[in-house]
Coordinates of C-alpha atoms and ligand atoms in Angstrom, one line a residue:
M23 CA 18.4 23.1 7.9
R24 CA 15.1 22.3 5.9
N25 CA 11.9 23.6 6.2
V26 CA 10.2 20.1 5.1
V27 CA 11.8 17.1 4.9
I28 CA 8.9 14.7 3.0
V29 CA 9.5 10.9 4.4
G30 CA 8.4 8.5 1.0
S31 CA 7.8 9.4 -3.0
G32 CA 4.7 7.7 -3.6
C33 CA 1.3 9.2 -4.6
A34 CA 1.5 11.2 -1.0
G35 CA 4.7 12.0 -1.0
N36 CA 5.0 13.3 -4.0
T37 CA 1.8 15.3 -4.2
A38 CA 3.4 16.9 -0.4
A39 CA 6.1 17.7 -2.5
I40 CA 4.4 19.7 -5.2
Y41 CA 2.5 21.7 -2.8
T42 CA 5.1 22.7 -0.7
G43 CA 7.0 23.1 -3.6
R44 CA 4.7 25.9 -5.1
A45 CA 4.6 27.3 -1.7
N46 CA 8.3 27.9 -2.1
L47 CA 9.7 25.6 0.7
K48 CA 12.2 24.0 -1.0
P49 CA 11.3 20.2 0.5
L50 CA 13.5 17.6 0.4
V51 CA 12.0 13.8 -0.5
V52 CA 13.5 11.0 1.1
S53 CA 12.5 7.9 -2.0
G54 CA 12.3 5.6 0.9
R55 CA 13.1 1.9 0.4
E56 CA 10.1 1.7 -2.9
P57 CA 10.9 4.5 -4.2
G58 CA 7.3 5.4 -6.5
G59 CA 5.7 3.5 -4.0
Q60 CA 3.0 1.1 -4.4
L61 CA 2.1 2.7 -7.8
S62 CA 5.8 1.2 -9.2
I63 CA 5.1 -2.0 -9.0
T64 CA 1.5 -1.9 -10.4
T65 CA 1.0 -1.9 -14.2
L66 CA -2.6 -0.1 -15.8
V67 CA -4.2 3.1 -13.5
E68 CA -7.8 3.2 -14.5
N69 CA -9.5 4.8 -12.0
F70 CA -7.0 8.0 -11.5
P71 CA -8.8 11.0 -12.4
G72 CA -7.3 12.9 -15.3
F73 CA -6.5 9.7 -17.7
P74 CA -9.6 8.9 -20.0
E75 CA -6.9 5.5 -21.1
G76 CA -5.4 4.8 -17.9
I77 CA -1.8 5.2 -17.2
E78 CA 0.9 3.1 -16.3
G79 CA 1.4 3.0 -12.3
P80 CA 5.0 3.8 -13.0
A81 CA 4.5 6.8 -15.7
L82 CA 2.3 8.4 -13.2
V83 CA 4.4 8.5 -10.3
E84 CA 7.2 9.4 -12.4
S85 CA 5.4 12.4 -13.7
M86 CA 4.3 13.4 -10.3
K87 CA 8.0 13.3 -9.2
Q88 CA 9.2 15.8 -12.1
Q89 CA 6.0 18.2 -11.9
A90 CA 7.3 18.5 -8.0
Q91 CA 11.1 18.5 -9.4
R92 CA 9.9 21.4 -11.7
F93 CA 8.7 23.3 -8.1
G94 CA 12.3 22.5 -6.5
A95 CA 11.3 20.1 -4.7
E96 CA 14.7 18.0 -4.3
Y97 CA 14.9 14.2 -4.0
V98 CA 17.3 11.9 -2.2
H99 CA 17.8 8.1 -2.5
G100 CA 17.5 6.2 0.6
S101 CA 15.3 5.7 4.0
V102 CA 15.5 7.6 7.3
I103 CA 17.4 4.9 9.2
E104 CA 16.7 7.0 12.7
A105 CA 15.1 9.9 13.6
D106 CA 14.8 12.4 16.7
L107 CA 11.5 14.1 17.1
S108 CA 12.0 15.1 21.1
K109 CA 12.4 18.6 19.7
R110 CA 12.4 20.7 16.8
P111 CA 14.2 21.3 14.5
F112 CA 13.6 17.6 14.0
R113 CA 17.1 14.9 13.2
L114 CA 16.9 13.1 10.6
N115 CA 19.4 10.5 10.0
I116 CA 19.3 9.6 5.9
E117 CA 21.3 6.3 5.0
G118 CA 24.1 8.1 7.3
E119 CA 23.7 11.3 6.8
W120 CA 21.9 14.0 9.6
V121 CA 19.1 16.3 8.3
E122 CA 17.8 18.8 10.1
T123 CA 13.9 20.1 9.6
S124 CA 11.0 22.4 10.7
T125 CA 8.4 20.2 9.7
L126 CA 8.2 16.8 8.8
I127 CA 5.9 15.3 6.5
V128 CA 5.7 11.0 6.8
A129 CA 4.4 10.1 3.3
S130 CA 6.1 6.5 4.0
G131 CA 2.9 4.4 3.2
A132 CA 2.1 0.6 4.0
S133 CA 3.6 -2.3 2.1
A134 CA 1.4 -5.3 1.0
R135 CA 2.5 -8.3 2.5
W136 CA 3.6 -10.8 0.0
L137 CA 4.0 -14.3 0.2
G138 CA 7.3 -14.4 -0.6
L139 CA 7.7 -16.6 -3.5
D140 CA 9.7 -15.9 -7.0
S141 CA 7.1 -16.6 -9.2
E142 CA 4.7 -14.1 -7.3
R143 CA 7.0 -11.6 -7.0
K144 CA 7.5 -11.9 -10.7
L145 CA 4.1 -11.6 -11.6
I146 CA 3.0 -8.7 -9.6
G147 CA 0.8 -6.6 -12.2
H148 CA 0.5 -9.4 -14.6
G149 CA -2.3 -11.1 -12.8
V150 CA -0.9 -11.2 -9.3
S151 CA -2.1 -8.0 -7.0
S152 CA -2.3 -6.8 -4.0
C153 CA -5.6 -4.6 -4.6
A154 CA -9.1 -5.5 -5.9
T155 CA -10.2 -2.1 -6.2
C156 CA -7.7 -1.2 -8.7
D157 CA -7.1 -4.4 -10.7
G158 CA -10.8 -6.5 -10.4
F159 CA -11.9 -4.8 -13.5
F160 CA -9.4 -6.6 -15.6
F161 CA -10.6 -9.9 -14.8
R162 CA -14.2 -10.1 -16.2
G163 CA -15.2 -13.1 -16.7
K164 CA -12.0 -14.9 -15.8
K165 CA -11.0 -17.3 -12.7
I166 CA -10.0 -15.3 -10.0
M167 CA -8.1 -16.8 -6.4
V168 CA -7.9 -14.5 -3.3
I169 CA -5.3 -15.7 -0.9
G170 CA -6.1 -14.8 3.0
G171 CA -8.3 -15.6 5.5
G172 CA -8.8 -11.7 7.1
D173 CA -11.5 -9.1 6.3
S174 CA -9.6 -8.2 3.3
A175 CA -9.8 -11.6 2.1
M176 CA -13.4 -11.6 2.4
E177 CA -14.3 -8.1 1.4
E178 CA -12.3 -8.9 -1.4
A179 CA -13.4 -12.0 -2.6
I180 CA -17.2 -10.5 -1.9
F181 CA -16.4 -7.5 -4.6
L182 CA -14.5 -9.8 -7.4
T183 CA -17.7 -12.3 -7.5
R184 CA -19.1 -8.9 -9.4
F185 CA -15.8 -9.8 -12.2
G186 CA -14.9 -13.0 -12.0
Q187 CA -16.9 -16.7 -13.2
E188 CA -16.1 -18.1 -10.4
V189 CA -13.7 -16.5 -6.9
A190 CA -12.0 -19.4 -5.0
I191 CA -10.7 -18.4 -1.5
V192 CA -7.4 -20.1 -0.5
H193 CA -6.8 -19.8 3.4
R194 CA -3.9 -21.8 5.2
R195 CA -6.0 -22.9 8.1
D196 CA -9.5 -24.1 8.7
Q197 CA -10.5 -21.3 11.3
F198 CA -10.9 -17.4 9.7
R199 CA -9.6 -14.5 11.3
A200 CA -12.2 -12.8 9.6
S201 CA -15.2 -10.8 11.5
R202 CA -18.4 -13.1 12.0
I203 CA -20.4 -10.8 9.8
M204 CA -18.0 -10.4 7.0
L205 CA -17.3 -14.4 6.7
D206 CA -21.1 -15.2 6.8
R207 CA -21.3 -12.6 4.1
A208 CA -19.0 -14.4 1.6
Q209 CA -20.0 -18.0 2.7
Q210 CA -23.7 -16.7 1.3
N211 CA -21.9 -15.7 -1.8
P212 CA -22.8 -18.9 -4.6
K213 CA -19.6 -17.6 -6.4
I214 CA -17.1 -18.3 -3.5
Q215 CA -15.5 -21.7 -3.1
W216 CA -13.4 -22.2 -0.5
I217 CA -10.1 -23.9 -0.2
T218 CA -9.1 -24.4 3.5
S219 CA -5.9 -25.8 5.4
A220 CA -4.2 -25.1 1.8
V221 CA -1.3 -22.7 0.7
V222 CA 0.4 -21.2 -2.4
D223 CA 3.6 -23.2 -3.5
Q224 CA 4.2 -21.9 -7.2
V225 CA 2.4 -19.4 -9.6
F226 CA 2.1 -20.3 -13.2
D227 CA 3.4 -19.2 -15.7
V228 CA 6.2 -16.6 -15.6
E229 CA 7.8 -17.7 -18.9
K230 CA 4.7 -16.7 -20.4
G231 CA 4.7 -13.1 -18.1
Q232 CA 1.2 -14.1 -17.0
V233 CA -1.0 -16.0 -14.4
T234 CA -2.5 -19.0 -15.8
G235 CA -2.3 -21.0 -12.2
V236 CA -1.4 -22.0 -9.1
E237 CA 0.1 -25.2 -7.3
L238 CA -1.6 -25.8 -4.4
R239 CA -0.5 -28.0 -0.8
D240 CA -2.9 -28.9 1.6
V241 CA -0.9 -28.6 5.0
R242 CA -2.4 -31.5 6.4
S243 CA -1.9 -34.0 4.0
G244 CA 0.8 -32.6 2.1
R245 CA -0.7 -33.6 -1.1
T246 CA 0.2 -31.1 -3.9
W247 CA -1.9 -29.8 -7.0
Q248 CA -2.5 -27.7 -9.7
R249 CA -5.8 -25.4 -10.4
P250 CA -6.0 -22.8 -13.6
V251 CA -6.4 -19.1 -12.2
D252 CA -6.3 -15.7 -14.0
G253 CA -5.6 -13.3 -11.4
L254 CA -4.1 -13.8 -8.3
F255 CA -5.4 -11.6 -5.3
L256 CA -2.9 -11.3 -2.1
A257 CA -5.0 -10.4 0.8
L258 CA -2.2 -11.0 3.6
G259 CA -2.4 -7.4 5.3
H260 CA -0.5 -4.6 4.9
I261 CA 2.9 -3.2 7.2
P262 CA 2.6 0.2 7.6
N263 CA 6.2 1.5 7.3
T264 CA 6.7 3.3 10.7
A265 CA 9.6 1.2 12.4
V266 CA 11.8 4.2 12.5
F267 CA 8.8 6.3 14.2
K268 CA 8.0 4.1 17.0
G269 CA 8.2 5.4 20.5
Q270 CA 8.1 9.1 18.8
I271 CA 5.1 9.7 17.1
E272 CA 1.8 7.6 18.3
L273 CA 1.1 4.7 16.7
D274 CA -1.9 2.2 16.9
A275 CA -1.4 -1.2 17.5
D276 CA -0.8 -2.5 14.2
G277 CA 2.2 0.1 14.0
Y278 CA -0.3 2.9 11.4
I279 CA -0.1 6.9 12.9
L280 CA -2.7 7.7 14.5
S281 CA -4.3 10.9 13.1
K282 CA -5.1 13.6 16.0
G283 CA -7.3 15.4 13.2
G284 CA -6.7 16.5 9.2
A285 CA -3.0 15.8 8.8
R286 CA -1.8 16.2 12.1
T287 CA 0.2 13.5 14.4
S288 CA 0.9 13.5 18.2
V289 CA 3.6 15.4 17.5
E290 CA 3.8 19.1 16.7
G291 CA 5.0 20.1 13.7
V292 CA 5.0 16.3 12.1
F293 CA 2.3 15.3 9.6
H294 CA 0.8 11.8 8.0
A295 CA -0.2 11.7 4.0
G296 CA -1.1 9.0 2.9
D297 CA -1.6 5.1 3.6
V298 CA 1.0 5.3 6.7
E299 CA -2.1 6.6 8.5
D300 CA -5.6 5.6 6.0
R301 CA -5.9 1.6 6.5
T302 CA -9.4 2.1 4.8
Y303 CA -9.1 3.8 1.4
R304 CA -5.9 2.8 0.3
Q305 CA -6.2 4.7 -3.0
A306 CA -3.6 6.8 -5.8
I307 CA -6.1 9.3 -5.4
T308 CA -6.8 9.5 -1.6
A309 CA -3.0 9.6 -0.9
A310 CA -2.5 12.5 -3.3
G311 CA -5.8 14.3 -1.4
A312 CA -3.4 13.4 2.0
G313 CA -0.7 14.2 0.8
C314 CA -2.1 17.9 -0.3
R315 CA -4.1 18.4 3.3
A316 CA -0.4 17.6 4.8
A317 CA 1.2 20.2 2.5
I318 CA -1.3 22.6 3.2
E319 CA -0.9 22.2 7.2
A320 CA 3.0 22.0 7.0
E321 CA 2.8 25.9 5.3
R322 CA 0.4 26.9 8.1
F323 CA 2.2 25.7 10.8
L324 CA 5.4 27.2 9.3
E325 CA 4.1 30.2 8.4
A326 CA 2.1 30.9 12.3
E327 CA 5.9 30.9 13.5
G328 CA 6.4 34.0 10.9
R329 CA 8.6 31.6 8.2
Ligands
NDP16 P1 -5.2 -9.6 8.7 O1 -3.7 -9.7 9.1 O2 -6.6 -9.4 9.4 O3 -5.0 -11.0 8.1 C1 -4.3 -11.5 7.1 C2 -5.0 -12.7 6.7 O4 -3.5 -13.6 5.7 C3 -4.7 -13.7 7.6 O5 -5.7 -14.5 7.4 C4 -3.5 -14.9 7.6 O6 -3.7 -16.0 7.8 C5 -3.1 -14.5 6.2 N1 -1.7 -14.5 5.9 C6 -0.9 -13.5 6.1 N2 0.0 -13.9 5.9 C7 0.4 -15.7 5.1 C8 1.3 -16.3 4.4 N3 2.6 -15.8 4.3 N4 0.5 -17.2 4.0 C9 -0.7 -17.3 3.6 N5 -1.6 -16.9 4.5 C10 -1.2 -15.9 5.1 O7 -5.1 -8.6 7.6 P2 -6.4 -7.6 6.8 O8 -5.8 -6.8 5.7 O9 -7.6 -8.8 6.2 O10 -6.9 -6.9 8.3 C11 -6.6 -5.8 8.8 C12 -7.3 -4.8 9.7 O11 -8.5 -4.3 8.5 C13 -8.1 -6.0 10.2 O12 -8.2 -5.1 11.6 C14 -9.3 -5.9 9.8 O13 -10.3 -6.4 10.8 C15 -9.6 -4.4 8.6 N6 -10.9 -4.7 7.9 C16 -12.1 -4.4 8.0 C17 -12.8 -4.7 7.1 C18 -14.1 -4.3 7.3 O14 -14.7 -4.3 8.2 N7 -15.0 -3.9 6.0 C19 -12.1 -5.1 5.6 C20 -11.0 -5.1 5.6 C21 -9.8 -5.0 6.5 P3 -4.3 -16.5 9.7 O15 -5.1 -15.8 9.9 O16 -3.8 -17.9 9.7 O17 -3.0 -16.0 10.4

């Protein structure tokens, strides 16, 4: 029987582990399908305070893990495949092994949606990114492409015009999902070019280890052509990793956890931290802050019960 189980080992989960570890709660961290979360697939992180020269994403998240382990956090590989939150202690099935816990911190994140191309996957962190705020700065004076037709694509494209010599939006239809106001704003920006009814079939150049261009295909005519690009930003939406908690914790229509104030969820004793609830900021530092908040709330919750 555990005091606290933390689901997810990104910035939010690791920070929650550091705090609950230091509170002597001996947290168990379930690493999840993407150990280290989104930082583990980035390269240089320049906006996390405390690192004037920046730090590699995987190194940052590994340091957080080691820091948590120093205070007694235990990490287990794998994912929660089943959960019973109907009564306490909560029961979690971690890859076939059931664990009971008094409190639960859900820090399982939201996974960026990708195109699913092999070349795209190989160049993540080398010109392919899902976060303009994080990586836009690296593409000063360069050719940037944003894929998607939603509000994120508009917002990221507008933001990226600060850096790029050109920003092309590629969308698979000629109708946009984005809100009118965001679309208008993007359409009024002279630096943004539009390529509609087109998809990216390939990202170059895997051999060189950096993005140099893409192959595009017109979905109506089938015509293909190549275009030089230095930075490729995917704005295809995110998928919160909450499937296993569906029907137990209140979620919004897109599957994000609905906050009940602070780090509280609809289930007493279950707390949220990071991108699994936050669809707005999605930054390493905000996730870390949310992990701290969830840990303090879990600690106080247990304390109020006399533990
Ligand atoms: P959305 O799901 O709204 O949009 C995703 C876009 O990606 C769609 O245009 C979709 O195309 C496209 N897409 C998805 N999969 C593929 C694929 N495999 N190949 C090519 N294109 C693909 O996600 P967002 O992140 O844009 O927005 C999520 C939510 O957050 C929305 O509710 C949005 O309003 C909100 N938001 C609000 C902002 C604001 O108000 N400032 C800023 C950012 C987000 P298709 O349209 O054809 O399905």
